[in-house]
Coordinates of C-alpha atoms and ligand atoms in Angstrom, one line a residue:
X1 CA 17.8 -191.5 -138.9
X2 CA 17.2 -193.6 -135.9
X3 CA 19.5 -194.8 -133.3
X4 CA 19.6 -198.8 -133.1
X5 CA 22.4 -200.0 -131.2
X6 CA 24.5 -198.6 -128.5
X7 CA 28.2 -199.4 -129.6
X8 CA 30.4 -197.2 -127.3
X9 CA 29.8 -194.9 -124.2
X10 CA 32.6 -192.6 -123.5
X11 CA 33.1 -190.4 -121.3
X12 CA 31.7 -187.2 -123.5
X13 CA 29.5 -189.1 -126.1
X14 CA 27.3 -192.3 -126.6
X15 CA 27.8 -193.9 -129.9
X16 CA 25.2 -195.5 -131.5
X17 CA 24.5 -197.7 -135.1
X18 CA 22.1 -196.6 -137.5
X19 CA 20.4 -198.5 -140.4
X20 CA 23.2 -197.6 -142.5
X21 CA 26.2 -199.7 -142.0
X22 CA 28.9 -196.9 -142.2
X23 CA 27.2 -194.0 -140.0
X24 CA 26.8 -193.7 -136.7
X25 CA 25.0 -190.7 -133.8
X26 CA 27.1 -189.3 -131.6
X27 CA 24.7 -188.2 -128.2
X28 CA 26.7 -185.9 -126.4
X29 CA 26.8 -186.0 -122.5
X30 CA 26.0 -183.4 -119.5
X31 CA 28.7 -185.5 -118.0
X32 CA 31.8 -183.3 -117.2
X33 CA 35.3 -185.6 -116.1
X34 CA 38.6 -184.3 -115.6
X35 CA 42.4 -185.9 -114.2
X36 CA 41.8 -188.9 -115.8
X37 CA 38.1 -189.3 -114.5
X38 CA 39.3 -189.0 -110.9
X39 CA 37.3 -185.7 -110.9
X40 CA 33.4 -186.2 -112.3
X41 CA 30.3 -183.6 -112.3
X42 CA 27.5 -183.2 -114.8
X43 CA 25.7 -179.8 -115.5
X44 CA 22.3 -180.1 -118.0
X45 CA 23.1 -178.5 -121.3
X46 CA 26.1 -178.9 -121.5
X47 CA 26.2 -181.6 -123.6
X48 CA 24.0 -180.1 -126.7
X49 CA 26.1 -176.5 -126.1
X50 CA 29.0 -179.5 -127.3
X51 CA 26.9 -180.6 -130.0
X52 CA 26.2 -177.5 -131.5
X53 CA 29.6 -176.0 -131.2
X54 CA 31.6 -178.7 -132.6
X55 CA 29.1 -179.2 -135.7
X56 CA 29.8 -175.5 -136.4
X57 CA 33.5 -175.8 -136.6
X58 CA 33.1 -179.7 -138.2
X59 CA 31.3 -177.4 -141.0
X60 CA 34.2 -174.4 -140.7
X61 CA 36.9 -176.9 -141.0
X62 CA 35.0 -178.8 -143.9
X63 CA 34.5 -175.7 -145.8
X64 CA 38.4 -175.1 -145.6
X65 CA 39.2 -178.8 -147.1
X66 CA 39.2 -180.6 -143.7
X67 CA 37.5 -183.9 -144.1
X68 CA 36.0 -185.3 -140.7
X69 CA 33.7 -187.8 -139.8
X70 CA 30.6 -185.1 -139.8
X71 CA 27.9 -185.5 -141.5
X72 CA 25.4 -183.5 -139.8
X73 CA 23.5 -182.4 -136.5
X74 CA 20.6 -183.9 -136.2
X75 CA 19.5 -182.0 -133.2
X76 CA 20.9 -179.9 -130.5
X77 CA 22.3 -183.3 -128.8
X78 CA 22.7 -185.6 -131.8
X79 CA 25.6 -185.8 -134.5
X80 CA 24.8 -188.0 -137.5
X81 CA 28.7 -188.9 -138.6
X82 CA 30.8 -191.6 -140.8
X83 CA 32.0 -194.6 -138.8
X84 CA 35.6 -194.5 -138.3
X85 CA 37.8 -196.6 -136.2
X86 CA 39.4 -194.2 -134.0
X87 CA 43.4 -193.8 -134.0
X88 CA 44.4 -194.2 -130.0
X89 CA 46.3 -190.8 -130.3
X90 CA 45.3 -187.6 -128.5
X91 CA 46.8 -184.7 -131.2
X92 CA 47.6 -181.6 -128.8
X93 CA 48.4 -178.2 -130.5
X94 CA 49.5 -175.5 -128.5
X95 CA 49.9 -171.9 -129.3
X96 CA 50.4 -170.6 -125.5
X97 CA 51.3 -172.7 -122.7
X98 CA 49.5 -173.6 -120.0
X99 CA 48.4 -176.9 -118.4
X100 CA 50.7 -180.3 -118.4
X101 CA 53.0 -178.1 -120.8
X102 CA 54.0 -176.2 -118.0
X103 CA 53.7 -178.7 -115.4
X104 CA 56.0 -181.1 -117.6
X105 CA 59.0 -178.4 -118.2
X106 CA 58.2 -175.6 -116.4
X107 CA 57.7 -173.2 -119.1
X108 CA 55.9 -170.3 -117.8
X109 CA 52.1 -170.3 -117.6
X110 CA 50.5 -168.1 -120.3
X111 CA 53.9 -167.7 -122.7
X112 CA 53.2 -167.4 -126.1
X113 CA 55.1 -170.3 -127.8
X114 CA 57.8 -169.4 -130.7
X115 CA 55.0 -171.4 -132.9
X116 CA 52.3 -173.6 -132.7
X117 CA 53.6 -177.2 -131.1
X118 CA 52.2 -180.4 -131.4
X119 CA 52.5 -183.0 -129.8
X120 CA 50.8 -186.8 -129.3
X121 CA 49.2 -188.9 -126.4
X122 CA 48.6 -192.6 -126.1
X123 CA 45.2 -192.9 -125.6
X124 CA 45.2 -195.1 -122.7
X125 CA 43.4 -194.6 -119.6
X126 CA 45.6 -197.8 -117.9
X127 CA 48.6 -195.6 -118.8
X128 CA 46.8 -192.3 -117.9
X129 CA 47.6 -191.0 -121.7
X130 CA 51.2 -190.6 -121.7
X131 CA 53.1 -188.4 -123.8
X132 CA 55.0 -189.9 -127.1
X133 CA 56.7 -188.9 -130.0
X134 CA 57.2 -190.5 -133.8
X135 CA 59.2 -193.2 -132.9
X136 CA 56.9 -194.8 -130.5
X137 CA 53.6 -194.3 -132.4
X138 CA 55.6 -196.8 -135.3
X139 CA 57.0 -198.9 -132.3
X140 CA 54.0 -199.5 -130.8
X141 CA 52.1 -199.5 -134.1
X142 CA 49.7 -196.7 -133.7
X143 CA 50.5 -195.4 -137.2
X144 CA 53.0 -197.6 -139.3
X145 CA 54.4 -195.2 -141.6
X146 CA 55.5 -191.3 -141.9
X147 CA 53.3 -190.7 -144.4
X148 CA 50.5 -190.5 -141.8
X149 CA 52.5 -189.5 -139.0
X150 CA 53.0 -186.6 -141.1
X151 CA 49.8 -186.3 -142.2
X152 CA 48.0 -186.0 -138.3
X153 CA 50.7 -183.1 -137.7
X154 CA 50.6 -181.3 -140.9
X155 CA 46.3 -181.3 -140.8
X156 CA 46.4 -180.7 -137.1
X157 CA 48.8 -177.1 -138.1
X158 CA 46.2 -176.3 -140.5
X159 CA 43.3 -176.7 -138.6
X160 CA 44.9 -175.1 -135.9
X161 CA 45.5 -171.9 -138.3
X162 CA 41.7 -172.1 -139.1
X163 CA 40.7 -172.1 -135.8
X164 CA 43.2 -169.6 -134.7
X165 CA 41.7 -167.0 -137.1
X166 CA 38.0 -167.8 -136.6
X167 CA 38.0 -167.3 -132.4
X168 CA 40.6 -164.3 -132.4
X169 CA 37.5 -162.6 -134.9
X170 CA 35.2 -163.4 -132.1
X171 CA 37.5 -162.2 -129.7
X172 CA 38.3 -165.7 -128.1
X173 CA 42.1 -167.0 -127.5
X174 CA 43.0 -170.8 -129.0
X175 CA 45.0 -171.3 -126.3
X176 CA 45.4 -175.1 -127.3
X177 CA 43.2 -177.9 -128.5
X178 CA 43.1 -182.0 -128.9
X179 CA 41.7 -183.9 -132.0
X180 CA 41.1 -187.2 -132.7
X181 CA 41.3 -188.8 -135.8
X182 CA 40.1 -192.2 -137.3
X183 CA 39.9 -194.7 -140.7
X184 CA 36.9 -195.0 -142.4
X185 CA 36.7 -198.6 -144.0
X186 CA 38.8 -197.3 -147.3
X187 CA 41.9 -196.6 -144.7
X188 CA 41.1 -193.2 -144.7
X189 CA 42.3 -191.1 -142.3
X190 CA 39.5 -188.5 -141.2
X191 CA 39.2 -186.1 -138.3
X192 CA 37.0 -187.5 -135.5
X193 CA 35.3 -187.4 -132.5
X194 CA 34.9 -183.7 -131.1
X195 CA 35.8 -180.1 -131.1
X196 CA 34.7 -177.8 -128.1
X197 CA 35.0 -176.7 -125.1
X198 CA 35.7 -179.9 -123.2
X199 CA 38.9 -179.9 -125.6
X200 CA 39.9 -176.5 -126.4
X201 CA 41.0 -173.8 -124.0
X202 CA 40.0 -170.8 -124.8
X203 CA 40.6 -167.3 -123.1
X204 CA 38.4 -164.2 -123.6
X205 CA 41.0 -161.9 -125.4
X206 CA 40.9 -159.0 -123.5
X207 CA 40.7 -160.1 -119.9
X208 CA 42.1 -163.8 -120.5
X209 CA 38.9 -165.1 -118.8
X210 CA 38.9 -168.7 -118.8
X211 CA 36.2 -170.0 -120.9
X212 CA 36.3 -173.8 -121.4
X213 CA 36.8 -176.7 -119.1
X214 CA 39.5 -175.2 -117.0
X215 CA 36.2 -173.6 -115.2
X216 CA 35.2 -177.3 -114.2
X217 CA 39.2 -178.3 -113.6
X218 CA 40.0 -175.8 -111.2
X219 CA 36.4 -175.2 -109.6
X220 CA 35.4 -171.5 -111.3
X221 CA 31.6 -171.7 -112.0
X222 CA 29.2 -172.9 -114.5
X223 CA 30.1 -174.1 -117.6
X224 CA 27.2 -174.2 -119.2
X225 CA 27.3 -170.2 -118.5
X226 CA 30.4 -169.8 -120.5
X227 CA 29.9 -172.7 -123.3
X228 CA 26.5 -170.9 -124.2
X229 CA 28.6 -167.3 -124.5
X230 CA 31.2 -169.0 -126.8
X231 CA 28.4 -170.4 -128.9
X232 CA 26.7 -167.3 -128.8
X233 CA 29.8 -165.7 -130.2
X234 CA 31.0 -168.1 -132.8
X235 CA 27.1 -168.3 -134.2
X236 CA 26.9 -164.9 -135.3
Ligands
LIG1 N1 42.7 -182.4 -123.5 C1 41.6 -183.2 -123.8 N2 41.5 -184.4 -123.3 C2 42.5 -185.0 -122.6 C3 43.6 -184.3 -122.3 C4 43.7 -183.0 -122.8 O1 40.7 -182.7 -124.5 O2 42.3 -186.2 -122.2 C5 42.9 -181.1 -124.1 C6 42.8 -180.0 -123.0 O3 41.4 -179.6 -122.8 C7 43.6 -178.9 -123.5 C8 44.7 -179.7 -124.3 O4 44.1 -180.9 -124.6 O5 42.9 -178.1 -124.4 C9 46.0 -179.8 -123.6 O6 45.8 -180.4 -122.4 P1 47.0 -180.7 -121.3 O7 47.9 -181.6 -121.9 O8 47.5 -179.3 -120.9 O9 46.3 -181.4 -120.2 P2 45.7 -181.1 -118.8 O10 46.4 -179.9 -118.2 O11 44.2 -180.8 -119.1 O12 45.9 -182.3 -118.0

């Protein structure tokens, strides 16, 4: 499958057509941005560390009745996936709290939450993402009905269940996580764009190391060092 046409650059991916009308390749980027961009880096390898993770849990979630826009890798960089028009909502699930949680109401840094909260995100860079709930999402007409409203929160639970199982076995804290999701061309609502590092946080269990890209946020190291021990557990 060759790449044609370069649709979209993000800040993470590069999109580009294909010769078939309803898949596109997702090229995943060193690039590293936090704070809304205002804070940029790169570090090589990161970027196929990305790939590979999040095709490895694309397949996990897939084998547990998850549908997502994955198709397959097509090498350590490249993601062959269904074309979907994204949904401008950032799905958060949180099991412990930590970042804007805590900066938002104060809850304590590192409490485990009663359960497993979710919340949405206008994606909107102008707006720097702001935090909504049901009402505006049908307001604003992100979603138009409660069916899917329903539907993002109830599939976002179960994968986080999925998840939550798979890194605790390889000794790995889901500390939270953001999804995407989009519509393929039937209306379809699939999961989308990526799951790894750059949108999990996740904690060694024993020592509550940080492991994703909190170590890029707040200045702790490499990485690519850390992406390449999660993959190295989650492989095996
Ligand atoms: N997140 C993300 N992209 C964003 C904002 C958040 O992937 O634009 C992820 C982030 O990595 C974390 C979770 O969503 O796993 C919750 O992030 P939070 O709201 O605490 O934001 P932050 O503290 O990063 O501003």
């Amino acid at each position: 499958m060759d790449k044609l046409e370069l649709l979209y650059e993000g800040k993470g991916k590069k999109l580009y057509s294909t010769n078939k009308q309803d898949e596109v390749i997702a090229e995943f980027k060193d690039d590293l941005t936090a704070f809304n961009a205002q804070k940029k880096g790169s570090e090589s390898g990161k970027g196929s560390l990305n790939c590979q993770i999040s095709s490895l849990l694309f397949k996990l979630l897939a084998k547990n009745n998850i549908k997502s826009h994955f198709i397959e890798m097509l090498d350590e960089r490249n993601m062959l996936c269904k074309k979907v028009k994204i949904i401008p909502l950032e799905v958060v699930v949180r099991n412990i709290a930590t970042g804007s949680l805590t900066k938002r109401l104060g809850i304590q840094d590192g409490k485990m939450l009663d359960f497993p909260l979710v919340e949405f995100y206008y994606k909107n860079d102008d707006l720097d993402d702001p935090i909504i709930n049901d009402e505006h999402c049908k307001i604003m007409g992100i979603l138009d009905n409660d069916k899917d409203i329903e539907f993002l929160k109830n599939t976002a639970r179960e994968i986080n269940k999925i998840l939550l199982a798979f890194f605790d076995e390889r000794n790995l804290k889901l500390v939270d996580f953001k999804i995407e999701f989009g519509k393929n061309e039937n209306n379809k609502i699939l999961l989308a764009d990526e799951i790894s590092p750059d949108s999990c946080r996740l904690w060694d269990k024993d020592t509550n190391r940080k492991m994703d890209k909190d170590i890029f946020r707040q200045n702790l190291g490499s990485v690519v060092k850390s992406y390449k021990e999660i993959l190295n557990r989650i492989n095996g």
